[in-house]
Amino acid sequence: MKLRAGFVTFVVKLPQTETMTTNLKLAWRNLWRNKRRTLITVASIFFGVLLSAYMTSMQEGSYDKMVEIVVKFYSGYMQVHQEEYWENKSINNAFDYDRALVDQVKKHQEIDLVIPRLESFGLASAGELTRGSAIFGIVPEVETQLTGIADKIVSGKYLQPTDDGVVIGDGLAKYLKLNLNDTLVIITQGYHGVSAAGKFPVHGIIKHVSPELNKSVIYMELKTCQAFLGAENKLTSLVVNVADNDAMKRTLKKLKSEIRSPFSVMSWEEMQPEVVQQIESDRAGGIIMKAVLYIVIAFGIFGTIMMMIAERRREFGVMISIGMQKRKLSVILFFETLFIGLLGILSGIAVSLPLLLIQARNPIPLTGDTAKLMEDFGFEPYMFFSTAPEVFWQQAISVFAITMLIGIYPVIASLRIKEIKALHG
Amino acid sequence: MISSIAWKNIWRNRVRSGVIISAITIGMFAGVFTVTFYKGWINQRLEAGVETEVSHIQIHHPEFAENFELKNSIPEAAMTTDEIAQMDFVNGVSPRMVVQAMIASSETGTGVKILGVEPEKEKTVTNLYTKIQEGEYFEGVKRNPILIGKKLAAKMKVKLHSKLVVTLQDSQGHLTNEAFRVCGIYSIGNGMFEEMNVFVLKSDLAKVVQLDESTTHELVVHLKDHEKLDQNTKTLAGKHANLLVQNWKQIAPELGLLVDYGNIYIYFFIVIILLSLGFGIVNTMLMAVMERVKEIGMLMAIGMSKFRVFWMLMLETVLLTLTGGFFGILLGVGVTLATMKSGIDLSFYAEGLEDMGYSSLVFPVVEFGMVFVIVILVLVTGLIASIYPSRKALKYKPAEALRIDM
């Protein structure tokens, strides 16, 4: 008996795998029996993938761009400070410009720029006029790689590698009634309380996009600035720049664990939480938009699949009447949905991938006031698209999941079919 | 005759009709909800920077913005204020007295901008009064109340009802001191703003700086319709050529850029959603009409003219589309109304928004013009979507159509 029982299971098992292949074959053939119907359903999934990939690509592209706008403005992606500096931005919290620290930071491959800065505040005056101002000691050629300030000079020249003069904001120049090569007097407190006062020729005037900075900024060559503030070889911040926000996240983790007291590393997100709010809430709103898109896509697919089942009721009725098991029919129908889903997803990816690659290479140009504003800020006025792999596979998986969820409907519908009714329908 | 056949056809195949109606319903719902959400979203995006801090338009004496000197006030401020308040696009105007000063607690001192305001008018231009974390908006302190930011309170190590001493140069050029008491602490998430801006009553500040109470350095204007910002700024600038009229995009261009750039993207999102609901409807219609090739062949075989068949199909579609459209509008407006009061909370999706004391609620706004456009658009999509397959079905020869295997 035991042997027999074993035999029986063996016999049963064998046809089971055979049934599987038959089911698959039947499902596949069913698809091509009525090409029009299949193509319409595939098309609804295809458009789902295409549109959601397009939307995601645009969302991610805009997010990256917004971050870039913020980061390029001033802060860079990350900054290293003496740990108390951010809370108390005093020059007394400066640190030594030390090769070892720079090397420690620079050894991470993803970092493409390390920009030293010495920042302080002081009184700028010319003749009778005086105004509070922000003093930036910078390495001219490195600084402009991040902020592009060299391109914003409206008169005179940008700072040279060993420059003893200053470049000042257009608004500050107007207020102090200063012209090129006039002398600017700066009075401030230097490192550890030494009083610093100096005369500097104005070598350039810059139109800074930030109205605040435009009214108050003074750029100085780093060495000149250090000598002036009595802070030989000192920095207040080290801007650490990477290619994009993803790289920032990876690198920040490593840097946070490596950089120890008395130093600390901060991301642009920590330095400018108000901007994070703006961007995050934009992103969150985008999620709601995406949800609406998914609902629309899901119902588009659901409508076609439901229609397909309704259309084929009679066919199912006939099949069940001549001995087809409902269970088997439901399995076949499930495979049909699976195939349709796969075809839709693959064709969707096959089209959206090259389309978005082309779109990313040829971003949509913007016109009007926004475009002008972007140009003033030093950005190309385009709408950008992201072609990160996640854009594609995440959308493919989401739409596929939606399709498979909808695939439950034909299964249930076929199990509940009343053959007599179906035949009459 | 044709209409009664069409009517019967709809009821003959309830599944098919149901599918079409629900496709249109969902499409219409998505369309209506997207535009109401869109409007609310645009408003919410202005919430932090604009509605709380800058407001829509600020007017100064041209030199005041450069040097903050007390003498550079707006001439005939009271009259100008009334004049602007009466303009039909203006929601509220608040005249402010602005003084740069040093503020000190028993612990430490720092430089701040003191804004002397008239609370009731100030409430019409910014929503800062809704961001009071502790205390009240100019209530609870009898003499010289001062409203300060959370960050400043932490920096100065002061609490509610603590005393702060303000040192400033009065209009005569003398240095004077005056004590104020903290009546409230506001929290808006922007540390820079919280640290730099304190609010006092305009009448109190006027006494300290020895200026008339009507002296105004800053006129803040809140518009009824933010979409007309540029246009309204121009109108105001034209009327007050001697003053510097700036909207928030000019005052904070980086914020303006961020918002403008985002707006363009949102606009494209809407186009994508509309496209996808169009495709959804087209596909369902295509399926529904193509299914009936055999039936249409039959009708033609027994002598119904092509025009009549086409007319019948279109009539059915119109009825179905209108029904679906009706339910869709109901659903869309229903969801909008349901979320309009309490808002849609985005904090669930955006980490840390709430920690920063930042409102993450989107309140959808029903704007009839936009909703109307969407309704028409969806209805037209439904109709056009059915023309193509109907024409296709009619192209079959009756004999062929009859033989088609379903």
JSON list of N, CA and C in Angstrom, two decimals, chain A residues 233-263:
[
{"chain": "A", "resi": 233, "resn": "ASN", "atom": "N", "xyz": [46.94, 81.35, 9.24]},
{"chain": "A", "resi": 233, "resn": "ASN", "atom": "CA", "xyz": [46.68, 79.95, 8.94]},
{"chain": "A", "resi": 233, "resn": "ASN", "atom": "C", "xyz": [45.41, 79.39, 9.59]},
{"chain": "A", "resi": 234, "resn": "LYS", "atom": "N", "xyz": [44.44, 80.28, 9.86]},
{"chain": "A", "resi": 234, "resn": "LYS", "atom": "CA", "xyz": [43.21, 79.79, 10.49]},
{"chain": "A", "resi": 234, "resn": "LYS", "atom": "C", "xyz": [42.03, 79.86, 9.52]},
{"chain": "A", "resi": 235, "resn": "LEU", "atom": "N", "xyz": [41.06, 78.99, 9.79]},
{"chain": "A", "resi": 235, "resn": "LEU", "atom": "CA", "xyz": [39.83, 78.95, 8.99]},
{"chain": "A", "resi": 235, "resn": "LEU", "atom": "C", "xyz": [38.64, 78.90, 9.94]},
{"chain": "A", "resi": 236, "resn": "THR", "atom": "N", "xyz": [37.49, 79.35, 9.46]},
{"chain": "A", "resi": 236, "resn": "THR", "atom": "CA", "xyz": [36.28, 79.12, 10.25]},
{"chain": "A", "resi": 236, "resn": "THR", "atom": "C", "xyz": [35.50, 77.95, 9.69]},
{"chain": "A", "resi": 237, "resn": "SER", "atom": "N", "xyz": [35.64, 77.73, 8.39]},
{"chain": "A", "resi": 237, "resn": "SER", "atom": "CA", "xyz": [34.90, 76.61, 7.82]},
{"chain": "A", "resi": 237, "resn": "SER", "atom": "C", "xyz": [35.61, 76.03, 6.60]},
{"chain": "A", "resi": 238, "resn": "LEU", "atom": "N", "xyz": [35.34, 74.78, 6.42]},
{"chain": "A", "resi": 238, "resn": "LEU", "atom": "CA", "xyz": [35.89, 74.06, 5.29]},
{"chain": "A", "resi": 238, "resn": "LEU", "atom": "C", "xyz": [34.68, 73.50, 4.54]},
{"chain": "A", "resi": 239, "resn": "VAL", "atom": "N", "xyz": [34.41, 74.06, 3.37]},
{"chain": "A", "resi": 239, "resn": "VAL", "atom": "CA", "xyz": [33.27, 73.58, 2.61]},
{"chain": "A", "resi": 239, "resn": "VAL", "atom": "C", "xyz": [33.67, 72.30, 1.89]},
{"chain": "A", "resi": 240, "resn": "VAL", "atom": "N", "xyz": [32.88, 71.27, 2.05]},
{"chain": "A", "resi": 240, "resn": "VAL", "atom": "CA", "xyz": [33.19, 69.99, 1.41]},
{"chain": "A", "resi": 240, "resn": "VAL", "atom": "C", "xyz": [32.12, 69.73, 0.38]},
{"chain": "A", "resi": 241, "resn": "ASN", "atom": "N", "xyz": [32.49, 69.70, -0.87]},
{"chain": "A", "resi": 241, "resn": "ASN", "atom": "CA", "xyz": [31.47, 69.54, -1.89]},
{"chain": "A", "resi": 241, "resn": "ASN", "atom": "C", "xyz": [31.59, 68.20, -2.62]},
{"chain": "A", "resi": 242, "resn": "VAL", "atom": "N", "xyz": [30.44, 67.65, -2.94]},
{"chain": "A", "resi": 242, "resn": "VAL", "atom": "CA", "xyz": [30.37, 66.38, -3.67]},
{"chain": "A", "resi": 242, "resn": "VAL", "atom": "C", "xyz": [29.49, 66.60, -4.90]},
{"chain": "A", "resi": 243, "resn": "ALA", "atom": "N", "xyz": [29.32, 65.52, -5.68]},
{"chain": "A", "resi": 243, "resn": "ALA", "atom": "CA", "xyz": [28.61, 65.69, -6.94]},
{"chain": "A", "resi": 243, "resn": "ALA", "atom": "C", "xyz": [27.12, 65.95, -6.74]},
{"chain": "A", "resi": 244, "resn": "ASP", "atom": "N", "xyz": [26.49, 65.16, -5.89]},
{"chain": "A", "resi": 244, "resn": "ASP", "atom": "CA", "xyz": [25.05, 65.35, -5.71]},
{"chain": "A", "resi": 244, "resn": "ASP", "atom": "C", "xyz": [24.61, 64.91, -4.31]},
{"chain": "A", "resi": 245, "resn": "ASN", "atom": "N", "xyz": [23.31, 65.00, -4.09]},
{"chain": "A", "resi": 245, "resn": "ASN", "atom": "CA", "xyz": [22.79, 64.78, -2.75]},
{"chain": "A", "resi": 245, "resn": "ASN", "atom": "C", "xyz": [22.98, 63.34, -2.26]},
{"chain": "A", "resi": 246, "resn": "ASP", "atom": "N", "xyz": [22.91, 62.39, -3.18]},
{"chain": "A", "resi": 246, "resn": "ASP", "atom": "CA", "xyz": [23.12, 60.99, -2.79]},
{"chain": "A", "resi": 246, "resn": "ASP", "atom": "C", "xyz": [24.53, 60.79, -2.29]},
{"chain": "A", "resi": 247, "resn": "ALA", "atom": "N", "xyz": [25.46, 61.38, -3.05]},
{"chain": "A", "resi": 247, "resn": "ALA", "atom": "CA", "xyz": [26.86, 61.27, -2.66]},
{"chain": "A", "resi": 247, "resn": "ALA", "atom": "C", "xyz": [27.07, 61.94, -1.31]},
{"chain": "A", "resi": 248, "resn": "MET", "atom": "N", "xyz": [26.34, 63.04, -1.09]},
{"chain": "A", "resi": 248, "resn": "MET", "atom": "CA", "xyz": [26.45, 63.74, 0.19]},
{"chain": "A", "resi": 248, "resn": "MET", "atom": "C", "xyz": [26.03, 62.83, 1.32]},
{"chain": "A", "resi": 249, "resn": "LYS", "atom": "N", "xyz": [24.92, 62.12, 1.13]},
{"chain": "A", "resi": 249, "resn": "LYS", "atom": "CA", "xyz": [24.41, 61.26, 2.20]},
{"chain": "A", "resi": 249, "resn": "LYS", "atom": "C", "xyz": [25.40, 60.16, 2.55]},
{"chain": "A", "resi": 250, "resn": "ARG", "atom": "N", "xyz": [25.97, 59.54, 1.51]},
{"chain": "A", "resi": 250, "resn": "ARG", "atom": "CA", "xyz": [26.96, 58.48, 1.75]},
{"chain": "A", "resi": 250, "resn": "ARG", "atom": "C", "xyz": [28.17, 59.03, 2.47]},
{"chain": "A", "resi": 251, "resn": "THR", "atom": "N", "xyz": [28.68, 60.15, 1.94]},
{"chain": "A", "resi": 251, "resn": "THR", "atom": "CA", "xyz": [29.93, 60.69, 2.48]},
{"chain": "A", "resi": 251, "resn": "THR", "atom": "C", "xyz": [29.73, 61.25, 3.88]},
{"chain": "A", "resi": 252, "resn": "LEU", "atom": "N", "xyz": [28.56, 61.87, 4.09]},
{"chain": "A", "resi": 252, "resn": "LEU", "atom": "CA", "xyz": [28.31, 62.48, 5.39]},
{"chain": "A", "resi": 252, "resn": "LEU", "atom": "C", "xyz": [28.41, 61.44, 6.50]},
{"chain": "A", "resi": 253, "resn": "LYS", "atom": "N", "xyz": [27.86, 60.27, 6.25]},
{"chain": "A", "resi": 253, "resn": "LYS", "atom": "CA", "xyz": [27.90, 59.20, 7.24]},
{"chain": "A", "resi": 253, "resn": "LYS", "atom": "C", "xyz": [29.34, 58.88, 7.63]},
{"chain": "A", "resi": 254, "resn": "LYS", "atom": "N", "xyz": [30.15, 58.70, 6.57]},
{"chain": "A", "resi": 254, "resn": "LYS", "atom": "CA", "xyz": [31.56, 58.36, 6.83]},
{"chain": "A", "resi": 254, "resn": "LYS", "atom": "C", "xyz": [32.26, 59.50, 7.57]},
{"chain": "A", "resi": 255, "resn": "LEU", "atom": "N", "xyz": [32.03, 60.71, 7.08]},
{"chain": "A", "resi": 255, "resn": "LEU", "atom": "CA", "xyz": [32.72, 61.84, 7.69]},
{"chain": "A", "resi": 255, "resn": "LEU", "atom": "C", "xyz": [32.30, 62.04, 9.15]},
{"chain": "A", "resi": 256, "resn": "LYS", "atom": "N", "xyz": [31.00, 61.83, 9.42]},
{"chain": "A", "resi": 256, "resn": "LYS", "atom": "CA", "xyz": [30.51, 62.01, 10.79]},
{"chain": "A", "resi": 256, "resn": "LYS", "atom": "C", "xyz": [31.22, 61.06, 11.74]},
{"chain": "A", "resi": 257, "resn": "SER", "atom": "N", "xyz": [31.49, 59.85, 11.24]},
{"chain": "A", "resi": 257, "resn": "SER", "atom": "CA", "xyz": [32.13, 58.90, 12.14]},
{"chain": "A", "resi": 257, "resn": "SER", "atom": "C", "xyz": [33.63, 59.16, 12.25]},
{"chain": "A", "resi": 258, "resn": "GLU", "atom": "N", "xyz": [34.19, 59.81, 11.26]},
{"chain": "A", "resi": 258, "resn": "GLU", "atom": "CA", "xyz": [35.64, 60.02, 11.28]},
{"chain": "A", "resi": 258, "resn": "GLU", "atom": "C", "xyz": [36.06, 61.32, 11.94]},
{"chain": "A", "resi": 259, "resn": "ILE", "atom": "N", "xyz": [35.26, 62.35, 11.66]},
{"chain": "A", "resi": 259, "resn": "ILE", "atom": "CA", "xyz": [35.66, 63.66, 12.16]},
{"chain": "A", "resi": 259, "resn": "ILE", "atom": "C", "xyz": [35.23, 63.80, 13.60]},
{"chain": "A", "resi": 260, "resn": "ARG", "atom": "N", "xyz": [36.23, 63.99, 14.45]},
{"chain": "A", "resi": 260, "resn": "ARG", "atom": "CA", "xyz": [35.94, 63.99, 15.88]},
{"chain": "A", "resi": 260, "resn": "ARG", "atom": "C", "xyz": [36.16, 65.36, 16.47]},
{"chain": "A", "resi": 261, "resn": "SER", "atom": "N", "xyz": [35.71, 65.48, 17.68]},
{"chain": "A", "resi": 261, "resn": "SER", "atom": "CA", "xyz": [35.93, 66.68, 18.44]},
{"chain": "A", "resi": 261, "resn": "SER", "atom": "C", "xyz": [37.42, 67.05, 18.35]},
{"chain": "A", "resi": 262, "resn": "PRO", "atom": "N", "xyz": [37.80, 68.29, 18.23]},
{"chain": "A", "resi": 262, "resn": "PRO", "atom": "CA", "xyz": [37.00, 69.52, 18.31]},
{"chain": "A", "resi": 262, "resn": "PRO", "atom": "C", "xyz": [36.36, 69.93, 16.99]},
{"chain": "A", "resi": 263, "resn": "PHE", "atom": "N", "xyz": [36.32, 69.02, 16.02]},
{"chain": "A", "resi": 263, "resn": "PHE", "atom": "CA", "xyz": [35.68, 69.39, 14.77]},
{"chain": "A", "resi": 263, "resn": "PHE", "atom": "C", "xyz": [34.32, 68.73, 14.65]}
]
